[in-house]
Amino acid sequence: MYKMIVSDLDETLLNDNHEICERNKEAIKKATEMGVKFVPATGRGYWAIQNVLRDLDLLQKKDEYVISFNGCALIENFSNGTLFFNGLSFEKADELFKYGLDKDVCIHIYTPDTVYLYNLNEDEKNRFINQNNEFVELKGASIDFLKDTPIAKIIYQSLDIPYLMSIGEGMKAITDEVISVSYSSNRYLELNKYGVNKGDALIHLAEMVGVKIEETIAVGDNYNDMSMLKVAGLSVAAGNAVDGVKEACDYVCKNDNNQGVLAEVIEKFILK
């Protein structure tokens, strides 16, 4: 019997309009009523997904959790308390920011409660607005004002995935064994502190709440989900997942993120 489902949000639980379809909501409600814990695992910050928690009736609920910033932080929903935070040093964040300045990318800087965007383009601006995510646009090419602020991660954004991957390859001298590099949403190169990932956060949370790792299900669509898919008892790819994720998973959904990925998972592996 599976006791915990850990799911990616964007392009997995959420449809292309950044909403949870009714079929997913109903299935998750049935699973939670059976005692199965549902845990969002997202690259976004905790405060950026309050609408998702509200829709799932997980907002300010005791003994419910969110894995955020790709595993950098674990938050308890009732207290909004940070159980751990494993972010970048300012020096490394500043180095990553400066490295991206001469690249054709929008740069994100994530602190626990704010996203700063530099070199913002219209497509990325519209995505944030459609997700109801607040942001601060940086006009100057410096993050010195964040020297005394915790920084979760840096992101480079471009719709040209081969270009992003070439950047990832080209920056190995400053990332190898120092920075965890991953890709998400077919538009992001994500830069976390080395060792930070959704998989380790899942292991930590499962131990904390007394769930065996083989009693967990992980669901995702992109490469930043791979770490949790590798460690979960059951790994599931959304129907719209990238090929590498599909190949790595125990089960590939027939449904894509617009048809109810989580509903299919729960109906097949929990309700039956």
CSV table of C-alpha atoms in Angstrom, one decimal:
chain,number,residue,atom,x,y,z
A,1,MET,CA,0.0,0.0,0.0
A,2,TYR,CA,1.4,3.4,-1.0
A,3,LYS,CA,1.2,6.0,1.8
A,4,MET,CA,2.7,9.1,0.1
A,5,ILE,CA,2.5,10.7,-3.4
A,6,VAL,CA,5.1,13.3,-4.2
A,7,SER,CA,4.3,15.2,-7.4
A,8,ASP,CA,5.8,17.8,-9.5
A,9,LEU,CA,3.5,20.8,-10.3
A,10,ASP,CA,4.1,22.5,-13.6
A,11,GLU,CA,3.4,20.3,-16.6
A,12,THR,CA,2.5,17.4,-14.3
A,13,LEU,CA,-0.3,18.2,-11.8
A,14,LEU,CA,-1.1,21.5,-13.4
A,15,ASN,CA,-2.5,21.9,-16.9
A,16,ASP,CA,-1.3,24.3,-19.5
A,17,ASN,CA,-3.4,27.1,-17.9
A,18,HIS,CA,-1.5,26.4,-14.6
A,19,GLU,CA,-4.7,25.0,-13.0
A,20,ILE,CA,-5.7,21.7,-11.4
A,21,CYS,CA,-8.4,19.9,-13.3
A,22,GLU,CA,-11.4,18.7,-11.4
A,23,ARG,CA,-10.5,15.0,-12.0
A,24,ASN,CA,-7.2,15.5,-10.3
A,25,LYS,CA,-8.8,17.4,-7.4
A,26,GLU,CA,-11.3,14.6,-6.8
A,27,ALA,CA,-8.8,11.8,-7.0
A,28,ILE,CA,-6.4,13.6,-4.6
A,29,LYS,CA,-9.2,14.2,-2.2
A,30,LYS,CA,-10.1,10.5,-2.2
A,31,ALA,CA,-6.5,9.5,-1.7
A,32,THR,CA,-6.0,11.9,1.2
A,33,GLU,CA,-9.2,10.7,2.8
A,34,MET,CA,-7.7,7.2,2.7
A,35,GLY,CA,-4.7,8.5,4.6
A,36,VAL,CA,-2.4,8.9,1.7
A,37,LYS,CA,-0.2,12.0,2.0
A,38,PHE,CA,0.0,14.3,-1.0
A,39,VAL,CA,3.2,16.4,-1.2
A,40,PRO,CA,3.8,19.0,-4.0
A,41,ALA,CA,7.5,19.0,-5.1
A,42,THR,CA,8.2,22.1,-7.1
A,43,GLY,CA,11.0,24.2,-8.4
A,44,ARG,CA,9.0,27.2,-7.3
A,45,GLY,CA,9.0,28.7,-3.8
A,46,TYR,CA,6.4,27.8,-1.1
A,47,TRP,CA,4.8,31.2,-1.2
A,48,ALA,CA,4.3,31.0,-5.0
A,49,ILE,CA,2.0,28.0,-4.7
A,50,GLN,CA,-0.5,29.1,-2.1
A,51,ASN,CA,-3.3,28.9,-4.7
A,52,VAL,CA,-2.4,25.3,-5.4
A,53,LEU,CA,-2.4,24.4,-1.7
A,54,ARG,CA,-5.8,26.1,-1.4
A,55,ASP,CA,-7.3,24.2,-4.3
A,56,LEU,CA,-6.1,20.9,-2.8
A,57,ASP,CA,-7.3,21.8,0.7
A,58,LEU,CA,-3.7,21.6,2.0
A,59,LEU,CA,-3.3,25.2,2.9
A,60,GLN,CA,-2.4,25.7,6.6
A,61,LYS,CA,-3.0,22.0,7.3
A,62,LYS,CA,-1.1,20.3,10.1
A,63,ASP,CA,1.3,17.5,9.1
A,64,GLU,CA,1.3,18.5,5.4
A,65,TYR,CA,4.4,19.5,3.6
A,66,VAL,CA,5.8,21.1,0.5
A,67,ILE,CA,9.2,20.4,-1.1
A,68,SER,CA,10.2,23.6,-2.8
A,69,PHE,CA,13.1,25.1,-4.9
A,70,ASN,CA,13.9,21.6,-6.3
A,71,GLY,CA,14.5,20.3,-2.8
A,72,CYS,CA,16.3,23.3,-1.3
A,73,ALA,CA,13.6,23.8,1.2
A,74,LEU,CA,11.0,21.7,3.1
A,75,ILE,CA,8.0,23.6,4.5
A,76,GLU,CA,5.3,22.6,7.0
A,77,ASN,CA,2.0,23.9,5.8
A,78,PHE,CA,0.2,24.7,9.1
A,79,SER,CA,3.0,26.8,10.6
A,80,ASN,CA,4.5,27.9,7.3
A,81,GLY,CA,7.7,26.8,9.0
A,82,THR,CA,10.9,26.0,7.2
A,83,LEU,CA,12.1,22.6,8.4
A,84,PHE,CA,15.3,22.9,6.3
A,85,PHE,CA,16.8,25.3,3.8
A,86,ASN,CA,20.0,24.5,1.8
A,87,GLY,CA,20.7,27.4,-0.5
A,88,LEU,CA,23.6,28.9,-2.3
A,89,SER,CA,26.3,31.1,-0.7
A,90,PHE,CA,26.1,34.7,-1.9
A,91,GLU,CA,29.5,34.3,-3.5
A,92,LYS,CA,28.4,31.4,-5.7
A,93,ALA,CA,25.0,33.0,-6.5
A,94,ASP,CA,26.8,36.1,-7.6
A,95,GLU,CA,29.2,34.2,-9.7
A,96,LEU,CA,26.3,32.3,-11.4
A,97,PHE,CA,24.4,35.6,-11.9
A,98,LYS,CA,27.5,37.3,-13.5
A,99,TYR,CA,28.1,34.3,-15.7
A,100,GLY,CA,24.7,34.7,-17.3
A,101,LEU,CA,24.9,38.4,-18.0
A,102,ASP,CA,26.4,38.0,-21.4
A,103,LYS,CA,24.1,35.1,-22.3
A,104,ASP,CA,20.8,35.4,-24.1
A,105,VAL,CA,18.8,34.4,-21.1
A,106,CYS,CA,16.4,35.8,-18.5
A,107,ILE,CA,18.1,35.3,-15.1
A,108,HIS,CA,16.0,34.3,-12.0
A,109,ILE,CA,17.2,34.8,-8.5
A,110,TYR,CA,15.1,33.0,-5.8
A,111,THR,CA,15.1,34.1,-2.2
A,112,PRO,CA,12.7,32.4,0.3
A,113,ASP,CA,9.9,34.9,-0.4
A,114,THR,CA,10.8,36.8,-3.6
A,115,VAL,CA,11.8,36.1,-7.2
A,116,TYR,CA,14.0,38.7,-8.9
A,117,LEU,CA,14.1,38.6,-12.7
A,118,TYR,CA,16.8,40.2,-14.8
A,119,ASN,CA,16.7,40.6,-18.6
A,120,LEU,CA,13.0,39.8,-18.5
A,121,ASN,CA,11.3,39.0,-21.8
A,122,GLU,CA,7.6,39.1,-22.6
A,123,ASP,CA,7.1,35.4,-22.8
A,124,GLU,CA,8.5,34.9,-19.3
A,125,LYS,CA,6.7,37.9,-17.9
A,126,ASN,CA,3.4,36.5,-19.2
A,127,ARG,CA,4.2,33.0,-17.7
A,128,PHE,CA,4.7,34.5,-14.3
A,129,ILE,CA,1.5,36.6,-14.6
A,130,ASN,CA,-0.5,33.5,-15.7
A,131,GLN,CA,0.8,31.5,-12.8
A,132,ASN,CA,-0.2,34.3,-10.4
A,133,ASN,CA,3.4,34.5,-9.3
A,134,GLU,CA,4.7,37.8,-8.0
A,135,PHE,CA,8.2,39.0,-9.1
A,136,VAL,CA,10.5,42.0,-8.9
A,137,GLU,CA,12.2,43.0,-12.2
A,138,LEU,CA,15.8,44.0,-11.8
A,139,LYS,CA,17.0,46.9,-13.8
A,140,GLY,CA,20.6,46.9,-12.7
A,141,ALA,CA,23.2,44.1,-13.4
A,142,SER,CA,24.0,43.5,-9.8
A,143,ILE,CA,22.7,41.4,-6.9
A,144,ASP,CA,24.9,43.0,-4.2
A,145,PHE,CA,21.7,44.1,-2.4
A,146,LEU,CA,21.1,40.4,-1.6
A,147,LYS,CA,24.4,39.8,0.3
A,148,ASP,CA,22.7,39.2,3.6
A,149,THR,CA,19.6,37.4,2.2
A,150,PRO,CA,19.3,33.6,1.8
A,151,ILE,CA,19.3,32.6,-1.9
A,152,ALA,CA,17.7,29.3,-2.9
A,153,LYS,CA,18.8,29.0,-6.5
A,154,ILE,CA,19.6,30.7,-9.8
A,155,ILE,CA,17.8,30.0,-13.1
A,156,TYR,CA,18.6,30.8,-16.7
A,157,GLN,CA,15.5,30.9,-18.9
A,158,SER,CA,15.3,30.5,-22.7
A,159,LEU,CA,12.9,28.7,-25.0
A,160,ASP,CA,16.0,27.4,-26.9
A,161,ILE,CA,16.7,24.2,-25.0
A,162,PRO,CA,19.8,23.2,-27.0
A,163,TYR,CA,21.2,26.7,-26.2
A,164,LEU,CA,20.5,26.2,-22.5
A,165,MET,CA,22.2,22.8,-22.6
A,166,SER,CA,25.2,24.3,-24.3
A,167,ILE,CA,25.4,26.9,-21.5
A,168,GLY,CA,25.2,24.1,-19.0
A,169,GLU,CA,28.0,22.2,-20.7
A,170,GLY,CA,30.1,25.4,-21.0
A,171,MET,CA,29.9,26.3,-17.3
A,172,LYS,CA,31.2,23.0,-15.9
A,173,ALA,CA,34.3,24.7,-14.6
A,174,ILE,CA,32.2,26.7,-12.1
A,175,THR,CA,29.5,24.0,-11.4
A,176,ASP,CA,31.2,20.6,-11.2
A,177,GLU,CA,30.8,19.2,-7.7
A,178,VAL,CA,29.6,22.6,-6.5
A,179,ILE,CA,26.3,23.1,-8.3
A,180,SER,CA,23.5,20.8,-9.1
A,181,VAL,CA,22.4,21.4,-12.7
A,182,SER,CA,19.0,20.4,-14.0
A,183,TYR,CA,16.5,21.3,-16.6
A,184,SER,CA,12.7,21.9,-16.3
A,185,SER,CA,9.6,23.0,-18.1
A,186,ASN,CA,11.4,23.0,-21.5
A,187,ARG,CA,12.6,26.5,-20.7
A,188,TYR,CA,14.8,26.5,-17.6
A,189,LEU,CA,18.4,25.7,-16.6
A,190,GLU,CA,18.2,25.3,-12.8
A,191,LEU,CA,21.3,25.9,-10.6
A,192,ASN,CA,21.0,24.7,-7.0
A,193,LYS,CA,23.6,24.0,-4.4
A,194,TYR,CA,25.4,20.7,-5.1
A,195,GLY,CA,23.5,17.8,-3.7
A,196,VAL,CA,20.2,19.6,-3.5
A,197,ASN,CA,17.5,17.8,-5.3
A,198,LYS,CA,13.9,16.5,-5.0
A,199,GLY,CA,15.1,12.9,-4.3
A,200,ASP,CA,17.0,13.7,-1.2
A,201,ALA,CA,14.2,15.9,0.1
A,202,LEU,CA,11.7,13.0,-0.5
A,203,ILE,CA,14.0,10.6,1.4
A,204,HIS,CA,14.3,13.1,4.3
A,205,LEU,CA,10.5,13.7,4.4
A,206,ALA,CA,9.6,10.0,4.3
A,207,GLU,CA,12.0,9.3,7.2
A,208,MET,CA,10.6,12.2,9.2
A,209,VAL,CA,6.9,11.1,8.8
A,210,GLY,CA,7.6,7.4,9.2
A,211,VAL,CA,6.9,6.3,5.7
A,212,LYS,CA,9.1,3.7,4.0
A,213,ILE,CA,10.6,4.8,0.7
A,214,GLU,CA,9.1,1.8,-1.0
A,215,GLU,CA,5.7,3.1,0.1
A,216,THR,CA,6.1,6.3,-1.9
A,217,ILE,CA,5.1,7.3,-5.4
A,218,ALA,CA,6.9,10.1,-7.3
A,219,VAL,CA,5.3,11.7,-10.4
A,220,GLY,CA,7.1,14.1,-12.8
A,221,ASP,CA,7.7,15.2,-16.3
A,222,ASN,CA,11.2,16.7,-16.6
A,223,TYR,CA,14.8,16.2,-15.7
A,224,ASN,CA,14.7,18.1,-12.4
A,225,ASP,CA,12.3,15.3,-11.3
A,226,MET,CA,14.7,12.5,-12.0
A,227,SER,CA,16.2,12.3,-8.5
A,228,MET,CA,12.9,11.7,-6.8
A,229,LEU,CA,11.8,9.3,-9.6
A,230,LYS,CA,14.9,7.2,-9.0
A,231,VAL,CA,14.4,6.8,-5.2
A,232,ALA,CA,10.6,6.4,-4.9
A,233,GLY,CA,9.0,3.1,-4.5
A,234,LEU,CA,7.0,3.7,-7.7
A,235,SER,CA,8.1,6.2,-10.4
A,236,VAL,CA,5.6,7.6,-12.8
A,237,ALA,CA,6.0,9.8,-15.9
A,238,ALA,CA,3.3,12.2,-17.1
A,239,GLY,CA,2.1,11.4,-20.6
A,240,ASN,CA,3.8,14.6,-21.8
A,241,ALA,CA,7.1,13.9,-20.0
A,242,VAL,CA,10.4,14.2,-21.9
A,243,ASP,CA,11.7,10.9,-23.3
A,244,GLY,CA,14.5,10.5,-20.8
A,245,VAL,CA,12.0,10.6,-17.9
A,246,LYS,CA,9.6,8.2,-19.6
A,247,GLU,CA,12.5,5.7,-20.1
A,248,ALA,CA,13.5,6.0,-16.4
A,249,CYS,CA,10.0,5.4,-14.9
A,250,ASP,CA,8.2,2.2,-13.8
A,251,TYR,CA,4.9,3.5,-15.4
A,252,VAL,CA,4.1,6.1,-18.1
A,253,CYS,CA,0.7,7.7,-17.9
A,254,LYS,CA,-1.7,7.7,-20.9
A,255,ASN,CA,-2.9,11.1,-19.7
A,256,ASP,CA,-0.9,14.2,-20.2
A,257,ASN,CA,-1.0,17.2,-17.8
A,258,ASN,CA,-4.2,18.5,-19.5
A,259,GLN,CA,-6.1,15.2,-19.0
A,260,GLY,CA,-5.4,14.3,-15.4
A,261,VAL,CA,-2.0,12.7,-14.7
A,262,LEU,CA,-2.6,12.4,-10.9
A,263,ALA,CA,-6.1,11.1,-11.4
A,264,GLU,CA,-4.8,8.2,-13.5
A,265,VAL,CA,-2.0,7.4,-11.0
A,266,ILE,CA,-4.4,7.4,-8.0
A,267,GLU,CA,-7.1,5.4,-9.8
A,268,LYS,CA,-4.6,2.8,-10.9
A,269,PHE,CA,-2.4,2.5,-7.8
A,270,ILE,CA,-4.4,3.7,-4.8
A,271,LEU,CA,-8.1,3.3,-5.4
A,272,LYS,CA,-7.7,-0.1,-6.9
